[in-house]
Amino acid sequence: MYKKNVVVCGAGDHGKIVMDILIRRKWIVHGFLDDVKSGEVNMIPQPMPILGPCGDLDKFDACIIAIGDNAAREKLYNYAVSRRVELMKALDLTAEISESSRIGFGTVVCRRAVIQPESRIGNNVIINTAAIVEHDNIIEDHAHVASGVHLGGHIHIKQGCLIGTGATIMPGVTIGRNSIVGAGTLITKDVEAETTVRERKLWQLDTKTLG
């Protein structure tokens, strides 16, 4: 049980996921901060209050930034660092994380994610639900590896990248800084910085093959 004065910054969908991780780890969490929402968020076993805007995070000992947008999450991370607020990791109990991997400050690893040996995960990263990070990967700060992504071995994901849901990246590939890999895309070669790569496959059913 973590007993410091902890708050979750961001009361949206990702915020609920992060709060659920902390509740199941039996952390003592005071509630959410959010710049738009007010009131409370329905959580189990009890609703969690929204205590004020994210700018109030320096009123707490520690925080976890639960915002899906990489640029917004990076900005709030830098603010927390400047205010000397401790940035906590949120590691789901069902995630499988190798003891030889390294995970940075403020990083979230969601349900059923896998992080294999000798992988290095930076600060303020999201490894989302059931994502697989194979051995010897480098994922730099403020990146987001979305649900169901499969990263082969020796991949380098540079700062601020978004790897979309269900994407597959083949071993040895480098994804340049602030690039976006679209959902379901297969990446077999390096992607330059500030690039968006999307792949859409349309499958046509051949009714002649049906009995």
PDB file of C-alpha atoms in Angstrom:
ATOM      1  CA  MET A   1       0.000   0.000   0.000  1.00  0.00           C
ATOM      2  CA  TYR A   2       1.342   3.416  -0.994  1.00  0.00           C
ATOM      3  CA  LYS A   3       0.455   5.951   1.687  1.00  0.00           C
ATOM      4  CA  LYS A   4       1.649   9.295   0.332  1.00  0.00           C
ATOM      5  CA  ASN A   5      -0.735  12.095  -0.603  1.00  0.00           C
ATOM      6  CA  VAL A   6      -1.431  10.931  -4.202  1.00  0.00           C
ATOM      7  CA  VAL A   7      -3.705  12.371  -6.893  1.00  0.00           C
ATOM      8  CA  VAL A   8      -4.499  11.349 -10.489  1.00  0.00           C
ATOM      9  CA  CYS A   9      -4.278  14.188 -13.041  1.00  0.00           C
ATOM     10  CA  GLY A  10      -6.950  13.637 -15.667  1.00  0.00           C
ATOM     11  CA  ALA A  11     -10.478  12.370 -15.048  1.00  0.00           C
ATOM     12  CA  GLY A  12     -11.236  11.088 -18.549  1.00  0.00           C
ATOM     13  CA  ASP A  13     -11.253   7.535 -19.859  1.00  0.00           C
ATOM     14  CA  HIS A  14      -7.538   6.953 -19.321  1.00  0.00           C
ATOM     15  CA  GLY A  15      -7.829   8.489 -15.866  1.00  0.00           C
ATOM     16  CA  LYS A  16     -10.390   5.867 -14.903  1.00  0.00           C
ATOM     17  CA  ILE A  17      -8.035   3.109 -16.048  1.00  0.00           C
ATOM     18  CA  VAL A  18      -5.182   4.542 -13.980  1.00  0.00           C
ATOM     19  CA  MET A  19      -7.374   5.023 -10.917  1.00  0.00           C
ATOM     20  CA  ASP A  20      -8.542   1.412 -11.227  1.00  0.00           C
ATOM     21  CA  ILE A  21      -4.911   0.243 -11.221  1.00  0.00           C
ATOM     22  CA  LEU A  22      -4.214   2.190  -8.035  1.00  0.00           C
ATOM     23  CA  ILE A  23      -7.381   1.066  -6.256  1.00  0.00           C
ATOM     24  CA  ARG A  24      -6.614  -2.592  -6.974  1.00  0.00           C
ATOM     25  CA  ARG A  25      -3.074  -2.051  -5.675  1.00  0.00           C
ATOM     26  CA  LYS A  26      -4.691  -0.632  -2.507  1.00  0.00           C
ATOM     27  CA  TRP A  27      -3.037   2.757  -2.798  1.00  0.00           C
ATOM     28  CA  ILE A  28      -4.494   5.647  -0.837  1.00  0.00           C
ATOM     29  CA  VAL A  29      -5.559   8.110  -3.550  1.00  0.00           C
ATOM     30  CA  HIS A  30      -7.371  11.355  -2.751  1.00  0.00           C
ATOM     31  CA  GLY A  31      -9.082  11.731  -6.117  1.00  0.00           C
ATOM     32  CA  PHE A  32      -8.696  13.335  -9.541  1.00  0.00           C
ATOM     33  CA  LEU A  33      -7.606  16.701 -10.861  1.00  0.00           C
ATOM     34  CA  ASP A  34      -9.103  17.879 -14.160  1.00  0.00           C
ATOM     35  CA  ASP A  35      -9.231  21.174 -16.048  1.00  0.00           C
ATOM     36  CA  VAL A  36     -12.705  20.581 -17.533  1.00  0.00           C
ATOM     37  CA  LYS A  37     -14.696  18.166 -15.402  1.00  0.00           C
ATOM     38  CA  SER A  38     -16.058  18.646 -11.902  1.00  0.00           C
ATOM     39  CA  GLY A  39     -18.004  16.596  -9.362  1.00  0.00           C
ATOM     40  CA  GLU A  40     -16.941  12.981  -9.075  1.00  0.00           C
ATOM     41  CA  VAL A  41     -16.093   9.896 -11.146  1.00  0.00           C
ATOM     42  CA  ASN A  42     -17.947   6.649 -10.552  1.00  0.00           C
ATOM     43  CA  MET A  43     -15.383   4.105  -9.400  1.00  0.00           C
ATOM     44  CA  ILE A  44     -15.576   0.849  -7.446  1.00  0.00           C
ATOM     45  CA  PRO A  45     -15.850   0.567  -4.455  1.00  0.00           C
ATOM     46  CA  GLN A  46     -16.793   4.256  -4.214  1.00  0.00           C
ATOM     47  CA  PRO A  47     -16.939   7.412  -6.368  1.00  0.00           C
ATOM     48  CA  MET A  48     -13.741   9.455  -6.479  1.00  0.00           C
ATOM     49  CA  PRO A  49     -13.963  13.260  -6.238  1.00  0.00           C
ATOM     50  CA  ILE A  50     -12.556  15.754  -8.721  1.00  0.00           C
ATOM     51  CA  LEU A  51     -10.622  18.057  -6.416  1.00  0.00           C
ATOM     52  CA  GLY A  52      -9.747  20.908  -8.770  1.00  0.00           C
ATOM     53  CA  PRO A  53      -7.722  21.754 -11.898  1.00  0.00           C
ATOM     54  CA  CYS A  54      -4.489  20.011 -12.858  1.00  0.00           C
ATOM     55  CA  GLY A  55      -2.568  23.150 -11.896  1.00  0.00           C
ATOM     56  CA  ASP A  56      -3.247  22.234  -8.262  1.00  0.00           C
ATOM     57  CA  LEU A  57      -1.038  19.145  -8.425  1.00  0.00           C
ATOM     58  CA  ASP A  58       1.662  20.894  -6.367  1.00  0.00           C
ATOM     59  CA  LYS A  59      -0.700  20.712  -3.372  1.00  0.00           C
ATOM     60  CA  PHE A  60      -0.048  16.964  -3.252  1.00  0.00           C
ATOM     61  CA  ASP A  61       3.032  14.883  -2.471  1.00  0.00           C
ATOM     62  CA  ALA A  62       2.787  12.749  -5.598  1.00  0.00           C
ATOM     63  CA  CYS A  63       0.755  12.375  -8.789  1.00  0.00           C
ATOM     64  CA  ILE A  64       0.202  10.200 -11.811  1.00  0.00           C
ATOM     65  CA  ILE A  65      -0.612  11.982 -15.062  1.00  0.00           C
ATOM     66  CA  ALA A  66      -3.451  10.126 -16.761  1.00  0.00           C
ATOM     67  CA  ILE A  67      -3.901  11.955 -20.063  1.00  0.00           C
ATOM     68  CA  GLY A  68      -3.818  10.059 -23.353  1.00  0.00           C
ATOM     69  CA  ASP A  69      -2.688  12.966 -25.548  1.00  0.00           C
ATOM     70  CA  ASN A  70       1.114  12.868 -25.640  1.00  0.00           C
ATOM     71  CA  ALA A  71       1.749  16.606 -25.962  1.00  0.00           C
ATOM     72  CA  ALA A  72      -0.663  17.510 -23.150  1.00  0.00           C
ATOM     73  CA  ARG A  73       0.780  14.769 -20.935  1.00  0.00           C
ATOM     74  CA  GLU A  74       4.337  15.983 -21.596  1.00  0.00           C
ATOM     75  CA  LYS A  75       3.414  19.574 -20.723  1.00  0.00           C
ATOM     76  CA  LEU A  76       1.851  18.540 -17.423  1.00  0.00           C
ATOM     77  CA  TYR A  77       4.768  16.219 -16.655  1.00  0.00           C
ATOM     78  CA  ASN A  78       7.227  19.098 -17.097  1.00  0.00           C
ATOM     79  CA  TYR A  79       5.096  21.286 -14.854  1.00  0.00           C
ATOM     80  CA  ALA A  80       5.073  18.605 -12.149  1.00  0.00           C
ATOM     81  CA  VAL A  81       8.858  18.288 -12.388  1.00  0.00           C
ATOM     82  CA  SER A  82       9.256  22.062 -12.094  1.00  0.00           C
ATOM     83  CA  ARG A  83       7.099  22.020  -8.952  1.00  0.00           C
ATOM     84  CA  ARG A  84       9.067  19.076  -7.510  1.00  0.00           C
ATOM     85  CA  VAL A  85       6.020  16.836  -7.290  1.00  0.00           C
ATOM     86  CA  GLU A  86       6.900  13.142  -7.178  1.00  0.00           C
ATOM     87  CA  LEU A  87       5.767  11.328 -10.334  1.00  0.00           C
ATOM     88  CA  MET A  88       4.621   7.809  -9.568  1.00  0.00           C
ATOM     89  CA  LYS A  89       4.487   4.684 -11.747  1.00  0.00           C
ATOM     90  CA  ALA A  90       1.158   2.865 -12.129  1.00  0.00           C
ATOM     91  CA  LEU A  91       1.883  -0.798 -12.884  1.00  0.00           C
ATOM     92  CA  ASP A  92      -1.147  -3.061 -13.138  1.00  0.00           C
ATOM     93  CA  LEU A  93      -1.049  -6.227 -11.063  1.00  0.00           C
ATOM     94  CA  THR A  94      -1.748  -8.359 -14.151  1.00  0.00           C
ATOM     95  CA  ALA A  95       1.080  -6.873 -16.235  1.00  0.00           C
ATOM     96  CA  GLU A  96       4.077  -9.156 -16.813  1.00  0.00           C
ATOM     97  CA  ILE A  97       7.228  -7.080 -16.428  1.00  0.00           C
ATOM     98  CA  SER A  98      10.711  -8.592 -16.616  1.00  0.00           C
ATOM     99  CA  GLU A  99      12.946  -7.828 -13.667  1.00  0.00           C
ATOM    100  CA  SER A 100      15.702  -6.831 -16.083  1.00  0.00           C
ATOM    101  CA  SER A 101      13.575  -4.144 -17.745  1.00  0.00           C
ATOM    102  CA  ARG A 102      13.636  -0.514 -16.594  1.00  0.00           C
ATOM    103  CA  ILE A 103      10.576   1.718 -16.287  1.00  0.00           C
ATOM    104  CA  GLY A 104      10.766   5.485 -15.852  1.00  0.00           C
ATOM    105  CA  PHE A 105       8.940   7.931 -13.616  1.00  0.00           C
ATOM    106  CA  GLY A 106       5.253   8.582 -14.246  1.00  0.00           C
ATOM    107  CA  THR A 107       4.844   5.627 -16.608  1.00  0.00           C
ATOM    108  CA  VAL A 108       1.597   3.616 -16.740  1.00  0.00           C
ATOM    109  CA  VAL A 109       1.543  -0.093 -17.619  1.00  0.00           C
ATOM    110  CA  CYS A 110      -2.008  -1.374 -18.058  1.00  0.00           C
ATOM    111  CA  ARG A 111      -3.748  -4.743 -17.707  1.00  0.00           C
ATOM    112  CA  ARG A 112      -2.127  -7.805 -19.312  1.00  0.00           C
ATOM    113  CA  ALA A 113       0.696  -5.799 -20.870  1.00  0.00           C
ATOM    114  CA  VAL A 114       3.995  -7.660 -21.304  1.00  0.00           C
ATOM    115  CA  ILE A 115       7.451  -6.096 -21.058  1.00  0.00           C
ATOM    116  CA  GLN A 116      10.236  -8.532 -21.853  1.00  0.00           C
ATOM    117  CA  PRO A 117      13.898  -8.587 -20.655  1.00  0.00           C
ATOM    118  CA  GLU A 118      16.297  -5.695 -21.129  1.00  0.00           C
ATOM    119  CA  SER A 119      13.657  -3.293 -22.410  1.00  0.00           C
ATOM    120  CA  ARG A 120      13.943   0.335 -21.323  1.00  0.00           C
ATOM    121  CA  ILE A 121      10.740   2.339 -20.923  1.00  0.00           C
ATOM    122  CA  GLY A 122      11.161   6.085 -20.455  1.00  0.00           C
ATOM    123  CA  ASN A 123       9.365   8.617 -18.287  1.00  0.00           C
ATOM    124  CA  ASN A 124       5.659   9.449 -18.656  1.00  0.00           C
ATOM    125  CA  VAL A 125       5.006   6.600 -21.111  1.00  0.00           C
ATOM    126  CA  ILE A 126       1.750   4.657 -21.549  1.00  0.00           C
ATOM    127  CA  ILE A 127       1.964   0.921 -22.242  1.00  0.00           C
ATOM    128  CA  ASN A 128      -1.703   0.209 -22.760  1.00  0.00           C
ATOM    129  CA  THR A 129      -3.873  -2.880 -22.337  1.00  0.00           C
ATOM    130  CA  ALA A 130      -2.366  -6.164 -23.623  1.00  0.00           C
ATOM    131  CA  ALA A 131       0.477  -4.432 -25.462  1.00  0.00           C
ATOM    132  CA  ILE A 132       3.547  -6.634 -25.950  1.00  0.00           C
ATOM    133  CA  VAL A 133       7.006  -5.089 -25.722  1.00  0.00           C
ATOM    134  CA  GLU A 134       9.526  -7.745 -26.664  1.00  0.00           C
ATOM    135  CA  HIS A 135      13.144  -7.895 -25.499  1.00  0.00           C
ATOM    136  CA  ASP A 136      15.715  -5.108 -25.856  1.00  0.00           C
ATOM    137  CA  ASN A 137      13.283  -2.355 -26.809  1.00  0.00           C
ATOM    138  CA  ILE A 138      13.837   1.337 -26.109  1.00  0.00           C
ATOM    139  CA  ILE A 139      10.708   3.467 -25.673  1.00  0.00           C
ATOM    140  CA  GLU A 140      11.547   7.094 -25.018  1.00  0.00           C
ATOM    141  CA  ASP A 141       9.722   9.640 -22.840  1.00  0.00           C
ATOM    142  CA  HIS A 142       6.091  10.673 -23.427  1.00  0.00           C
ATOM    143  CA  ALA A 143       5.313   7.907 -25.946  1.00  0.00           C
ATOM    144  CA  HIS A 144       2.044   5.948 -26.030  1.00  0.00           C
ATOM    145  CA  VAL A 145       1.945   2.279 -27.035  1.00  0.00           C
ATOM    146  CA  ALA A 146      -1.775   1.615 -27.458  1.00  0.00           C
ATOM    147  CA  SER A 147      -3.818  -1.482 -26.681  1.00  0.00           C
ATOM    148  CA  GLY A 148      -2.870  -4.706 -28.453  1.00  0.00           C
ATOM    149  CA  VAL A 149       0.318  -3.382 -30.042  1.00  0.00           C
ATOM    150  CA  HIS A 150       3.081  -5.937 -30.698  1.00  0.00           C
ATOM    151  CA  LEU A 151       6.636  -4.626 -30.725  1.00  0.00           C
ATOM    152  CA  GLY A 152       9.289  -7.091 -31.890  1.00  0.00           C
ATOM    153  CA  GLY A 153      12.763  -7.163 -30.380  1.00  0.00           C
ATOM    154  CA  HIS A 154      15.374  -4.373 -30.600  1.00  0.00           C
ATOM    155  CA  ILE A 155      12.854  -1.656 -31.559  1.00  0.00           C
ATOM    156  CA  HIS A 156      13.490   2.012 -30.787  1.00  0.00           C
ATOM    157  CA  ILE A 157      10.396   4.180 -30.259  1.00  0.00           C
ATOM    158  CA  LYS A 158      11.534   7.785 -29.974  1.00  0.00           C
ATOM    159  CA  GLN A 159      10.078  10.539 -27.827  1.00  0.00           C
ATOM    160  CA  GLY A 160       6.422  11.491 -28.202  1.00  0.00           C
ATOM    161  CA  CYS A 161       5.410   8.718 -30.599  1.00  0.00           C
ATOM    162  CA  LEU A 162       1.926   7.220 -30.747  1.00  0.00           C
ATOM    163  CA  ILE A 163       1.717   3.571 -31.793  1.00  0.00           C
ATOM    164  CA  GLY A 164      -1.961   2.934 -32.578  1.00  0.00           C
ATOM    165  CA  THR A 165      -4.164   0.086 -31.423  1.00  0.00           C
ATOM    166  CA  GLY A 166      -3.194  -3.325 -32.773  1.00  0.00           C
ATOM    167  CA  ALA A 167      -0.181  -2.107 -34.745  1.00  0.00           C
ATOM    168  CA  THR A 168       2.747  -4.489 -35.284  1.00  0.00           C
ATOM    169  CA  ILE A 169       6.344  -3.310 -35.604  1.00  0.00           C
ATOM    170  CA  MET A 170       8.909  -5.787 -36.840  1.00  0.00           C
ATOM    171  CA  PRO A 171      12.241  -6.314 -35.048  1.00  0.00           C
ATOM    172  CA  GLY A 172      15.019  -3.754 -35.373  1.00  0.00           C
ATOM    173  CA  VAL A 173      12.839  -0.853 -36.550  1.00  0.00           C
ATOM    174  CA  THR A 174      13.214   2.755 -35.338  1.00  0.00           C
ATOM    175  CA  ILE A 175      10.177   5.056 -35.152  1.00  0.00           C
ATOM    176  CA  GLY A 176      11.222   8.717 -35.330  1.00  0.00           C
ATOM    177  CA  ARG A 177      10.329  11.353 -32.774  1.00  0.00           C
ATOM    178  CA  ASN A 178       6.664  12.465 -32.563  1.00  0.00           C
ATOM    179  CA  SER A 179       5.568  10.063 -35.285  1.00  0.00           C
ATOM    180  CA  ILE A 180       2.205   8.289 -35.425  1.00  0.00           C
ATOM    181  CA  VAL A 181       1.674   4.687 -36.475  1.00  0.00           C
ATOM    182  CA  GLY A 182      -1.994   4.120 -37.263  1.00  0.00           C
ATOM    183  CA  ALA A 183      -4.158   1.398 -35.770  1.00  0.00           C
ATOM    184  CA  GLY A 184      -3.556  -2.042 -37.263  1.00  0.00           C
ATOM    185  CA  THR A 185      -0.552  -0.951 -39.303  1.00  0.00           C
ATOM    186  CA  LEU A 186       2.356  -3.313 -39.985  1.00  0.00           C
ATOM    187  CA  ILE A 187       5.731  -1.542 -39.903  1.00  0.00           C
ATOM    188  CA  THR A 188       8.701  -3.341 -41.481  1.00  0.00           C
ATOM    189  CA  LYS A 189      11.187  -0.459 -41.910  1.00  0.00           C
ATOM    190  CA  ASP A 190      12.237   2.734 -40.134  1.00  0.00           C
ATOM    191  CA  VAL A 191       9.835   5.673 -39.910  1.00  0.00           C
ATOM    192  CA  GLU A 192      11.190   9.223 -40.031  1.00  0.00           C
ATOM    193  CA  ALA A 193      10.439  11.838 -37.385  1.00  0.00           C
ATOM    194  CA  GLU A 194       7.140  13.761 -37.478  1.00  0.00           C
ATOM    195  CA  THR A 195       5.598  11.199 -39.842  1.00  0.00           C
ATOM    196  CA  THR A 196       2.156   9.588 -39.848  1.00  0.00           C
ATOM    197  CA  VAL A 197       1.922   6.060 -41.266  1.00  0.00           C
ATOM    198  CA  ARG A 198      -1.434   4.361 -41.769  1.00  0.00           C
ATOM    199  CA  GLU A 199      -2.378   1.130 -43.471  1.00  0.00           C
ATOM    200  CA  ARG A 200      -5.874  -0.007 -44.285  1.00  0.00           C
ATOM    201  CA  LYS A 201      -6.542  -3.470 -45.710  1.00  0.00           C
ATOM    202  CA  LEU A 202      -9.914  -4.344 -47.164  1.00  0.00           C
ATOM    203  CA  TRP A 203     -10.623  -8.057 -47.359  1.00  0.00           C
ATOM    204  CA  GLN A 204     -13.132  -9.295 -49.929  1.00  0.00           C
ATOM    205  CA  LEU A 205     -14.966 -12.518 -49.183  1.00  0.00           C
ATOM    206  CA  ASP A 206     -15.008 -14.966 -52.111  1.00  0.00           C
ATOM    207  CA  THR A 207     -18.455 -16.473 -51.890  1.00  0.00           C
ATOM    208  CA  LYS A 208     -17.496 -19.195 -54.401  1.00  0.00           C
ATOM    209  CA  THR A 209     -15.384 -20.872 -51.747  1.00  0.00           C
ATOM    210  CA  LEU A 210     -18.344 -21.214 -49.379  1.00  0.00           C
ATOM    211  CA  GLY A 211     -20.239 -24.515 -49.290  1.00  0.00           C
TER     212      GLY A 211
END
